[in-house]
Coordinates of C-alpha atoms in Angstrom, one line a residue:
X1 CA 170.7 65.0 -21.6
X2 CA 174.2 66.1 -22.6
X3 CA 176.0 69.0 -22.2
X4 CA 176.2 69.9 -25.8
X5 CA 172.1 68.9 -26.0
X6 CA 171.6 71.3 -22.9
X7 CA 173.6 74.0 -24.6
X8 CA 171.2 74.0 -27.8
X9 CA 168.4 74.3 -26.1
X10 CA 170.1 77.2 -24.0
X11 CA 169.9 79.1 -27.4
X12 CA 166.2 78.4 -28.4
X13 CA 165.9 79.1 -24.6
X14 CA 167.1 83.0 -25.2
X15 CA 166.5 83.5 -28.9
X16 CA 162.9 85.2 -27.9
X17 CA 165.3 88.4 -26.0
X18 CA 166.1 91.1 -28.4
X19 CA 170.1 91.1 -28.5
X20 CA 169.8 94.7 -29.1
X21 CA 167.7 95.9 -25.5
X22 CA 169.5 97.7 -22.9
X23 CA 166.4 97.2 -20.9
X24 CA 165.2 94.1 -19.4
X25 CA 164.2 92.0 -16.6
X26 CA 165.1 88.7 -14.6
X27 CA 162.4 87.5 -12.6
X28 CA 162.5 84.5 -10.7
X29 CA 165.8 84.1 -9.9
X30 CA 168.0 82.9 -6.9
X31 CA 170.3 86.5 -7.1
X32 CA 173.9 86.2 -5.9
X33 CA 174.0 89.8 -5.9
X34 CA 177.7 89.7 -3.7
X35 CA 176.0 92.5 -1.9
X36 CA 176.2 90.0 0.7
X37 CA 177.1 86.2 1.3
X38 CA 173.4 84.9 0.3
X39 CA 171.3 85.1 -2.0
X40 CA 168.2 87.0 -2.3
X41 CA 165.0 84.3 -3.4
X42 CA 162.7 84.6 -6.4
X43 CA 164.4 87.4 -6.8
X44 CA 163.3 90.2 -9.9
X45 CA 166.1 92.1 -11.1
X46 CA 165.3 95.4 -13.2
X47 CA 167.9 96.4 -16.0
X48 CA 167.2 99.8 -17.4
X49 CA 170.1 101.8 -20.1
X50 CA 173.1 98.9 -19.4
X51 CA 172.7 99.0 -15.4
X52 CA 171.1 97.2 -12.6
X53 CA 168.1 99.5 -11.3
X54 CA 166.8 97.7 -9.0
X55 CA 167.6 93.9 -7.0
X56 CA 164.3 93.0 -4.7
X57 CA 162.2 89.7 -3.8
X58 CA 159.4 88.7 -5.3
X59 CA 159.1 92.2 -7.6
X60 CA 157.0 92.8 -10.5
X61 CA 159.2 94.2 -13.6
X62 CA 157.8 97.4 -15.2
X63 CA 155.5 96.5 -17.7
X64 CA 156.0 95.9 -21.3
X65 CA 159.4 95.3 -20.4
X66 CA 161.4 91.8 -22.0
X67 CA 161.4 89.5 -18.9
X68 CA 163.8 86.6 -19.1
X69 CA 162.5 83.8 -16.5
X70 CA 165.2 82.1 -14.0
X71 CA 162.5 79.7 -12.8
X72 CA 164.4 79.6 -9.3
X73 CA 168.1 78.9 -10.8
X74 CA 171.0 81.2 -9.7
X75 CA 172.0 84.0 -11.0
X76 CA 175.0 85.6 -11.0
X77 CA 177.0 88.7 -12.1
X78 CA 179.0 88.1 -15.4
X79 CA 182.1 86.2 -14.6
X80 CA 185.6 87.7 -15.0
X81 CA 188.6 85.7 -16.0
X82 CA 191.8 87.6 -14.5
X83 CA 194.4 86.0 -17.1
X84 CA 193.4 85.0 -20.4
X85 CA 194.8 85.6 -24.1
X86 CA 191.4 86.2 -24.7
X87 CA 191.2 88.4 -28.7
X88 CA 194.5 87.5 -28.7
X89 CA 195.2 83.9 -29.7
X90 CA 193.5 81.8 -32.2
X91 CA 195.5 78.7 -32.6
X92 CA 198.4 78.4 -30.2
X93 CA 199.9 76.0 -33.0
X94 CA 199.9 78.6 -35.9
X95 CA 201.9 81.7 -35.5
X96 CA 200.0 84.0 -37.9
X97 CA 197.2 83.6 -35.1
X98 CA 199.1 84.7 -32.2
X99 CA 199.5 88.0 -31.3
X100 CA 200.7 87.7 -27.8
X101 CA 203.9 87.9 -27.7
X102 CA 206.6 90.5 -29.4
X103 CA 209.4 90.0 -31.0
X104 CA 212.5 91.4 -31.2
X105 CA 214.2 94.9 -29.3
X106 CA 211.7 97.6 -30.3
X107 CA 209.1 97.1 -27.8
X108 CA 209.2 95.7 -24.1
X109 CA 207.3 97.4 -21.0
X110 CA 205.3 99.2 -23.9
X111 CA 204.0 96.2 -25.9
X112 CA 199.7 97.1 -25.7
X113 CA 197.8 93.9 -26.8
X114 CA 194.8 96.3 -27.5
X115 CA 195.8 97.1 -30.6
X116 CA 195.7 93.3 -31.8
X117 CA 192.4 92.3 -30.0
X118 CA 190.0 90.1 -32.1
X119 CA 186.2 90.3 -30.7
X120 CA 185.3 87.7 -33.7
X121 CA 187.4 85.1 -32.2
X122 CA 186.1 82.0 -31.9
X123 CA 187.3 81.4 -28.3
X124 CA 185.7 85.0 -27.6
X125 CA 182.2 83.6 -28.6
X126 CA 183.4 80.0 -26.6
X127 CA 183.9 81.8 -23.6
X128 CA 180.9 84.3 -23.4
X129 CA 178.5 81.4 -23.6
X130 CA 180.4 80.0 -20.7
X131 CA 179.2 83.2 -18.6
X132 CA 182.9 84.9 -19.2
X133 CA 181.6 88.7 -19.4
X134 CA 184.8 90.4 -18.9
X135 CA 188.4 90.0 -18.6
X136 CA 192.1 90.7 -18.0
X137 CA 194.2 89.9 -21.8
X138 CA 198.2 89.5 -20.7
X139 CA 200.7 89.5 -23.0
X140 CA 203.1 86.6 -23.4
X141 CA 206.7 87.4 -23.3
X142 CA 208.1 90.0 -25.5
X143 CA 212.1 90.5 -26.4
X144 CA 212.9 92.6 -23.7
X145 CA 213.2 90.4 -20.8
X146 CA 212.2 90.1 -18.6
X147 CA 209.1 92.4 -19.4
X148 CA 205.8 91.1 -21.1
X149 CA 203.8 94.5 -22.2
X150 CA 200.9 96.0 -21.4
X151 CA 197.3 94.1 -20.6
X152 CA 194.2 95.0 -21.7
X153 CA 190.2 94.7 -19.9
X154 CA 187.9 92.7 -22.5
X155 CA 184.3 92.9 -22.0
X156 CA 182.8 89.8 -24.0
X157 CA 180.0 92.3 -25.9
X158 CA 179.1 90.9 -29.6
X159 CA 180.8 92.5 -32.1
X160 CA 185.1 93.2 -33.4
X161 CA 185.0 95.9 -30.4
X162 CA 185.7 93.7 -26.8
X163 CA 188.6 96.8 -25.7
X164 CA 187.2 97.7 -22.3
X165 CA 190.4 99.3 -21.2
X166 CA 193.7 99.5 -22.4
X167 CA 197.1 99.2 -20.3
X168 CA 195.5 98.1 -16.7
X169 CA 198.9 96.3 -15.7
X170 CA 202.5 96.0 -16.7
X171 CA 203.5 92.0 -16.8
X172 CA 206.3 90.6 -16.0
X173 CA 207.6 86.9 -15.9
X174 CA 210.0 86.0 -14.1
X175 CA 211.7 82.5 -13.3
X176 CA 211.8 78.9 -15.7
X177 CA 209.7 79.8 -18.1
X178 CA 210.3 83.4 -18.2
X179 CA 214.1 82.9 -19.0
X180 CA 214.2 84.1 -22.6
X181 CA 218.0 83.0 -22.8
X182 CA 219.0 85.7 -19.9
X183 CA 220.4 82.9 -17.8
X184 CA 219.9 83.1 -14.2
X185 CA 217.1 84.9 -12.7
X186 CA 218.9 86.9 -11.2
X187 CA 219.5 88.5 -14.4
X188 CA 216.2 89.2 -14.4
X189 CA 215.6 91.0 -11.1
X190 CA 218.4 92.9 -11.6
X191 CA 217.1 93.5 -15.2
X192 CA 213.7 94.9 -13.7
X193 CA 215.6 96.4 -11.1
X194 CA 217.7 98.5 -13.5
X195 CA 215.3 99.5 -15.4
X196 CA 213.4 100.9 -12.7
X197 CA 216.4 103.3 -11.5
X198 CA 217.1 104.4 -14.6
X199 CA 213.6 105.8 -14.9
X200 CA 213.2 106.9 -11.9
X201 CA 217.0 108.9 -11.8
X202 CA 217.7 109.1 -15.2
X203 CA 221.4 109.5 -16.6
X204 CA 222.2 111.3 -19.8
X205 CA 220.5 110.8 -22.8
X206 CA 223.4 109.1 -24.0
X207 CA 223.6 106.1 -21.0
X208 CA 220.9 105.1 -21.5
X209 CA 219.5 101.7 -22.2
X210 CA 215.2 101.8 -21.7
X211 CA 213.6 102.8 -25.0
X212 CA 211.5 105.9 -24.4
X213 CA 208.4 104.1 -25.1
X214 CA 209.3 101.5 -22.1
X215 CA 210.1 104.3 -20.0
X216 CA 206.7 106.1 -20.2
X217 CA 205.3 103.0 -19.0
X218 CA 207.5 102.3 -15.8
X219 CA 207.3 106.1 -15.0
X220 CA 203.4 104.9 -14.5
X221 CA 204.5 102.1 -12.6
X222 CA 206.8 104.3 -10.6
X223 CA 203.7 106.6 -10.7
X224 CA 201.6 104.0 -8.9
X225 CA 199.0 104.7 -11.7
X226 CA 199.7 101.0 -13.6
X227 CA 200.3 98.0 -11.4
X228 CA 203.3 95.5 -11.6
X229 CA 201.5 92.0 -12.7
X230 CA 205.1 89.6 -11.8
X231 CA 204.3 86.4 -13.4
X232 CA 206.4 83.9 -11.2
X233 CA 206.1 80.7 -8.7
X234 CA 209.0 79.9 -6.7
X235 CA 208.8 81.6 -3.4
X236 CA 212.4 82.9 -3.2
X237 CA 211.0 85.0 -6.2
X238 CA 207.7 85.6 -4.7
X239 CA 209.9 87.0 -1.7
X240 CA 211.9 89.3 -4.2
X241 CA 208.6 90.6 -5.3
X242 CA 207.7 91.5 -2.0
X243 CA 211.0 93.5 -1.8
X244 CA 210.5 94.9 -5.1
X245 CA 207.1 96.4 -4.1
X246 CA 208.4 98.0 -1.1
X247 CA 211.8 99.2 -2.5
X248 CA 210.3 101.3 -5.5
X249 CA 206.6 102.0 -3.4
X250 CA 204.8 99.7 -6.3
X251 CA 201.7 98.7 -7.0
X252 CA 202.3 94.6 -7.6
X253 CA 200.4 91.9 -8.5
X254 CA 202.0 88.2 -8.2
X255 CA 200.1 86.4 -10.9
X256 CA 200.8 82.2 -10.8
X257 CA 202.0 82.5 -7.5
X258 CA 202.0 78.2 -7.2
X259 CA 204.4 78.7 -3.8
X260 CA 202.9 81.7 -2.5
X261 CA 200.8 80.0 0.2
X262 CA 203.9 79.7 1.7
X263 CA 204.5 83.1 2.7
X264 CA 200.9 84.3 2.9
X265 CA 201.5 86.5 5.8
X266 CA 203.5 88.5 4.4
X267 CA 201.7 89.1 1.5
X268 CA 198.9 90.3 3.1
X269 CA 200.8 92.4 5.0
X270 CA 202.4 93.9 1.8
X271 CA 198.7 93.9 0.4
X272 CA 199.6 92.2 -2.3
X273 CA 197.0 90.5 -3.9
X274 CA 197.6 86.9 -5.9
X275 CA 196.1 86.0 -9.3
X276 CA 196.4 81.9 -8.9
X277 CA 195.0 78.9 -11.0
X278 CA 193.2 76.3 -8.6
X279 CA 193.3 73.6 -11.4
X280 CA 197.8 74.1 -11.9
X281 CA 198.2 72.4 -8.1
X282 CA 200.6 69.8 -9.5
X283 CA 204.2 70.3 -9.2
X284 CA 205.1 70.2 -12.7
X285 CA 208.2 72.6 -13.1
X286 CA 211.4 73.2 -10.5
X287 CA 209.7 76.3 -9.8
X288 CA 206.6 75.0 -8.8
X289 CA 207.7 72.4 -6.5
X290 CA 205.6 73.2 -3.4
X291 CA 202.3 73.6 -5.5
X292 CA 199.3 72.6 -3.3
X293 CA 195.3 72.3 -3.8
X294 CA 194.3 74.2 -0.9
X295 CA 196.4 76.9 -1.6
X296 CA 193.7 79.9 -2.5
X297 CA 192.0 78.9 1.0
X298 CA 195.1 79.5 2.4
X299 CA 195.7 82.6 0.9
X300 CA 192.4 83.9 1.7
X301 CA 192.6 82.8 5.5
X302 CA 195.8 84.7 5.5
X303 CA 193.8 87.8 4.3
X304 CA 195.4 87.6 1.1
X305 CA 193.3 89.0 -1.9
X306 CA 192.6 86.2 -4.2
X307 CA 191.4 86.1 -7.9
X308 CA 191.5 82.9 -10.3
X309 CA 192.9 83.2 -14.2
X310 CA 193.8 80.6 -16.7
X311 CA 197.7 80.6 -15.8
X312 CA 198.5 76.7 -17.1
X313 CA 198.7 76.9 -21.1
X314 CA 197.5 77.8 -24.3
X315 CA 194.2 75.5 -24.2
X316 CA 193.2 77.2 -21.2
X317 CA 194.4 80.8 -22.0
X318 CA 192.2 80.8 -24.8
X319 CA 189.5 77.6 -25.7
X320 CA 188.9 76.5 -22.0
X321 CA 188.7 79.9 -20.6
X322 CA 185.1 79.5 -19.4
X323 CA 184.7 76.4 -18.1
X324 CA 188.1 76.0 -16.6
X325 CA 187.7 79.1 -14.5
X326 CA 184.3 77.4 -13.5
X327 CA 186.2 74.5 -12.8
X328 CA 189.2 75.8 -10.8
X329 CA 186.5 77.5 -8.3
X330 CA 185.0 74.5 -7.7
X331 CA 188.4 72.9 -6.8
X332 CA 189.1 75.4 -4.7
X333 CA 185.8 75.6 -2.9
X334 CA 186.9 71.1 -2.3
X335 CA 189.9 72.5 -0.9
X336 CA 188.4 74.6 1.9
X337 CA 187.6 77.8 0.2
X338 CA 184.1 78.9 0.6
X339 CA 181.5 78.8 -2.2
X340 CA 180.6 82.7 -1.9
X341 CA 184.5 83.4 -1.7
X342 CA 185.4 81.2 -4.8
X343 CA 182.6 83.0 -6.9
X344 CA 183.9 86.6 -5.4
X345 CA 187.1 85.1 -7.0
X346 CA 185.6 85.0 -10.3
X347 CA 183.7 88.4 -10.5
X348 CA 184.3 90.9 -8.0
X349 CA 187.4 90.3 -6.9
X350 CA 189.9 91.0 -10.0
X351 CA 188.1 93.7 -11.3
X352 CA 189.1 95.2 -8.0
X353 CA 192.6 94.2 -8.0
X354 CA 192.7 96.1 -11.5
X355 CA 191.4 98.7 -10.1
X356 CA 187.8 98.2 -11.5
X357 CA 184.4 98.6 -10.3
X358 CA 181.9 96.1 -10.8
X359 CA 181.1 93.1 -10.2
X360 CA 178.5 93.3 -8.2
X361 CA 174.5 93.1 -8.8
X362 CA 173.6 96.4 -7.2
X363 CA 172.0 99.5 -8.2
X364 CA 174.6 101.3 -10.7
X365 CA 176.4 98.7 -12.1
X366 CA 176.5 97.7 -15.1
X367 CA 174.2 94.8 -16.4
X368 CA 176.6 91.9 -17.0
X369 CA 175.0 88.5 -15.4
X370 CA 174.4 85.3 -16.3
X371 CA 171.4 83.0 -15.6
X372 CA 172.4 79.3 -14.9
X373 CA 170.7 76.0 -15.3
X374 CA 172.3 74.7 -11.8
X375 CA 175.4 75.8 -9.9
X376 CA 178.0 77.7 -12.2
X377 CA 180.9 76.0 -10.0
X378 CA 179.9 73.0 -11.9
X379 CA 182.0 72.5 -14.8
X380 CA 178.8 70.3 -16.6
X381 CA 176.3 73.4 -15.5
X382 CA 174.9 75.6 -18.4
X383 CA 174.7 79.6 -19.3
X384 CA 170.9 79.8 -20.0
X385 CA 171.1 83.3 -20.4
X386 CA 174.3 85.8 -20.6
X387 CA 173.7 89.7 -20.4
X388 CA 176.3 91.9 -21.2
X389 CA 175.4 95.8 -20.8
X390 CA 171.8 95.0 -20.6
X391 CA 172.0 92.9 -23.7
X392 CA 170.8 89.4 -23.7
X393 CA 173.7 88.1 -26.2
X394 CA 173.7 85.3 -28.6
X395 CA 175.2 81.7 -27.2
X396 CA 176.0 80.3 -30.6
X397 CA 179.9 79.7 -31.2
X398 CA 181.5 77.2 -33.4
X399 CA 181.3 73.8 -31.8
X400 CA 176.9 74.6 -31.4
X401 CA 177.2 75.5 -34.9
X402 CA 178.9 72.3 -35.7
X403 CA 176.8 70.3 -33.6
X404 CA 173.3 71.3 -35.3
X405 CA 174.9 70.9 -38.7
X406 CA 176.1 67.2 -38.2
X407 CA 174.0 66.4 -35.2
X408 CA 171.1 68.4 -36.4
X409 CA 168.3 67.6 -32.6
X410 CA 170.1 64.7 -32.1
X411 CA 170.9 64.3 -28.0

């Protein structure tokens, strides 16, 4: 059967689940709660208001309650895609559908995507039936180099409303592709540099240079209250990062981070955590030059906290963002990462480097899970069923639409 055959029938397969139920139950399932490192067998798991009640083996849901059958496939918690454009981008191609970026002086550090997120995007509803329950929006870059603007927390529910959380990091980009006609990169540290004293010790009213909107959001950086995402590769920039963080006592993120295997150690020792791209282990720019596949089993075995985003280009920022995350933690788990690690990669581990709870299927939480038809590291594996809050949620998205109108049951 093909893919797009076994996605079809994935919708018939839920259809029968009330979209609208906060309560439900799995039963039958091989539960990756991340409780742990295994799984717990024929597994029931109880949903009751938008949140796990209750994980255990072999339990018998309350009765009267809708019970989705796993039949002994895994089950997971909602996956979580740490860099996406996500409600942001339609069609990388047409401007009018791009609200990413910003342009001109008005607005650096304080550029918030949340005001320009789309829920009814079509690579929203692409990405939720490819188990993508939540994730971290990034801006592109904006006019004030070298600062991006503010990210935003999606969670994939159905509907315009996908705004989990506004401003949950400050990006920056720095290097190549982050140049914005500033020259050197050097401009740009010192750039982010300046900026950063002049909020912290600021001269009078009339020196100065950051708007006031761009200062309220490095005070919060200064504050530790909103982390410092630094978009870059090289590792002579990953290493001024490092310096950065401990200069102005900053929360930082290195998102990209193609070199950073190289100076692991010290990352870890600056508990620095690394948003990477298993799939982007090519050297394709200058910058990334010592790019390697085993590079987030590195990391990890360094004690560096790891999570995986779509960090290569438009098509996977936006139209690939389910199944290329899927795809890049199976790379890395070829490359020597472990399988429990690489799917702690995709759930639990960037909602906590955001600062986010989650993530796990445990008591409390809230219901976001998917049930698959084989393992969900395999690109060609299926969403049978995606919960989000307790809600069993609709699979259809434009290219199943398409396919039952000109392929009708076809396989």
């Amino acid at each position: 059967m093909t893919r797009l055959a076994t996605l079809l029938l994935a919708l018939l397969l839920v259809s029968p689940f009330p979209a609208a139920a906060q309560s439900l139950a799995v039963v039958h399932a091989r539960a990756w709660t991340l409780a742990g490192d295994r799984p717990i067998e024929d597994a029931t798991i109880v949903v009751e208001q938008g949140r796990v009640r209750s994980v255990m083996a072999s339990g018998t849901p309350p009765a009267g309650m809708p019970v989705i059958d796993a039949k002994g496939q895994p089950v997971t918690p909602g996956l979580f895609n740490a860099a996406t454009q996500l409600g942001l981008v339609e069609v990388s191609s047409a401007p009018d559908t791009v609200d990413s970026r910003a342009r001109g002086e008005q607005f650096g550090a304080a550029f918030d995507v949340s005001l320009a997120l789309n829920g009814h995007s079509q690579p929203v509803a692409l990405a939720r039936s490819d188990g993508i329950t939540g994730a971290t929006s990034y801006p592109g870059l904006s006019g004030v180099a070298p600062f991006s603007g503010l990210a935003a927390q999606i969670r994939l529910r159905e509907g315009v409303d996908i705004l989990d959380r506004a401003s949950v990091a400050l990006f920056v980009s720095i290097g190549g592709s982050g140049n914005a006609g500033q020259g050197s990169r050097a401009i740009q540290w010192q750039s982010l540099r300046a900026a950063l004293d002049e909020v912290r010790n600021p001269p009078p009213v009339e020196l100065r240079t950051v708007s006031v909107a761009d200062a309220g959001a490095l005070r919060r950086v200064l504050a530790r209250t909103l982390p410092l995402a630094i978009t870059t590769h090289r590792e002579s920039d990953i290493l001024q990062a490092i310096r950065l963080a401990g200069d102005y006592n900053v929360r930082v993120i290195l998102v990209g981070g193609s070199e950073a295997w190289r100076v692991a150690d010290r990352l870890a020792a600056a508990d620095i955590p690394v948003i990477l791209d298993p799939l982007e282990n090519l050297p394709a720019t200058f910058d990334r030059l010592g790019a390697r596949q085993d590079s987030a089993a590195l990391l990890r075995r360094a004690g560096v906290r790891i999570a995986f985003g779509n960090v290569g280009g438009p098509i996977s920022f936006t139209y690939n963002a389910g199944i290329a995350l899927r795809e890049s933690a199976g790379i890395a788990v070829v490359n020597g990462l472990s399988w429990v690690e690489a799917l702690r990669a995709i759930t639990v581990e960037p909602r906590a480097i955001f600062a986010q709870g989650g993530g796990k299927l445990v008591p409390g939480n809230p219901a976001d899970m998917v049930v698959w038809d084989g393992d969900p590291l395999e690109p060609s594996t299926n969403a049978v069923a995606v919960i989000v809050e307790g809600r069993s949620v609709s699979l259809e998205n434009r290219q199943t639409a398409l396919a039952r109108r000109y392929l009708g049951n076809k396989p």
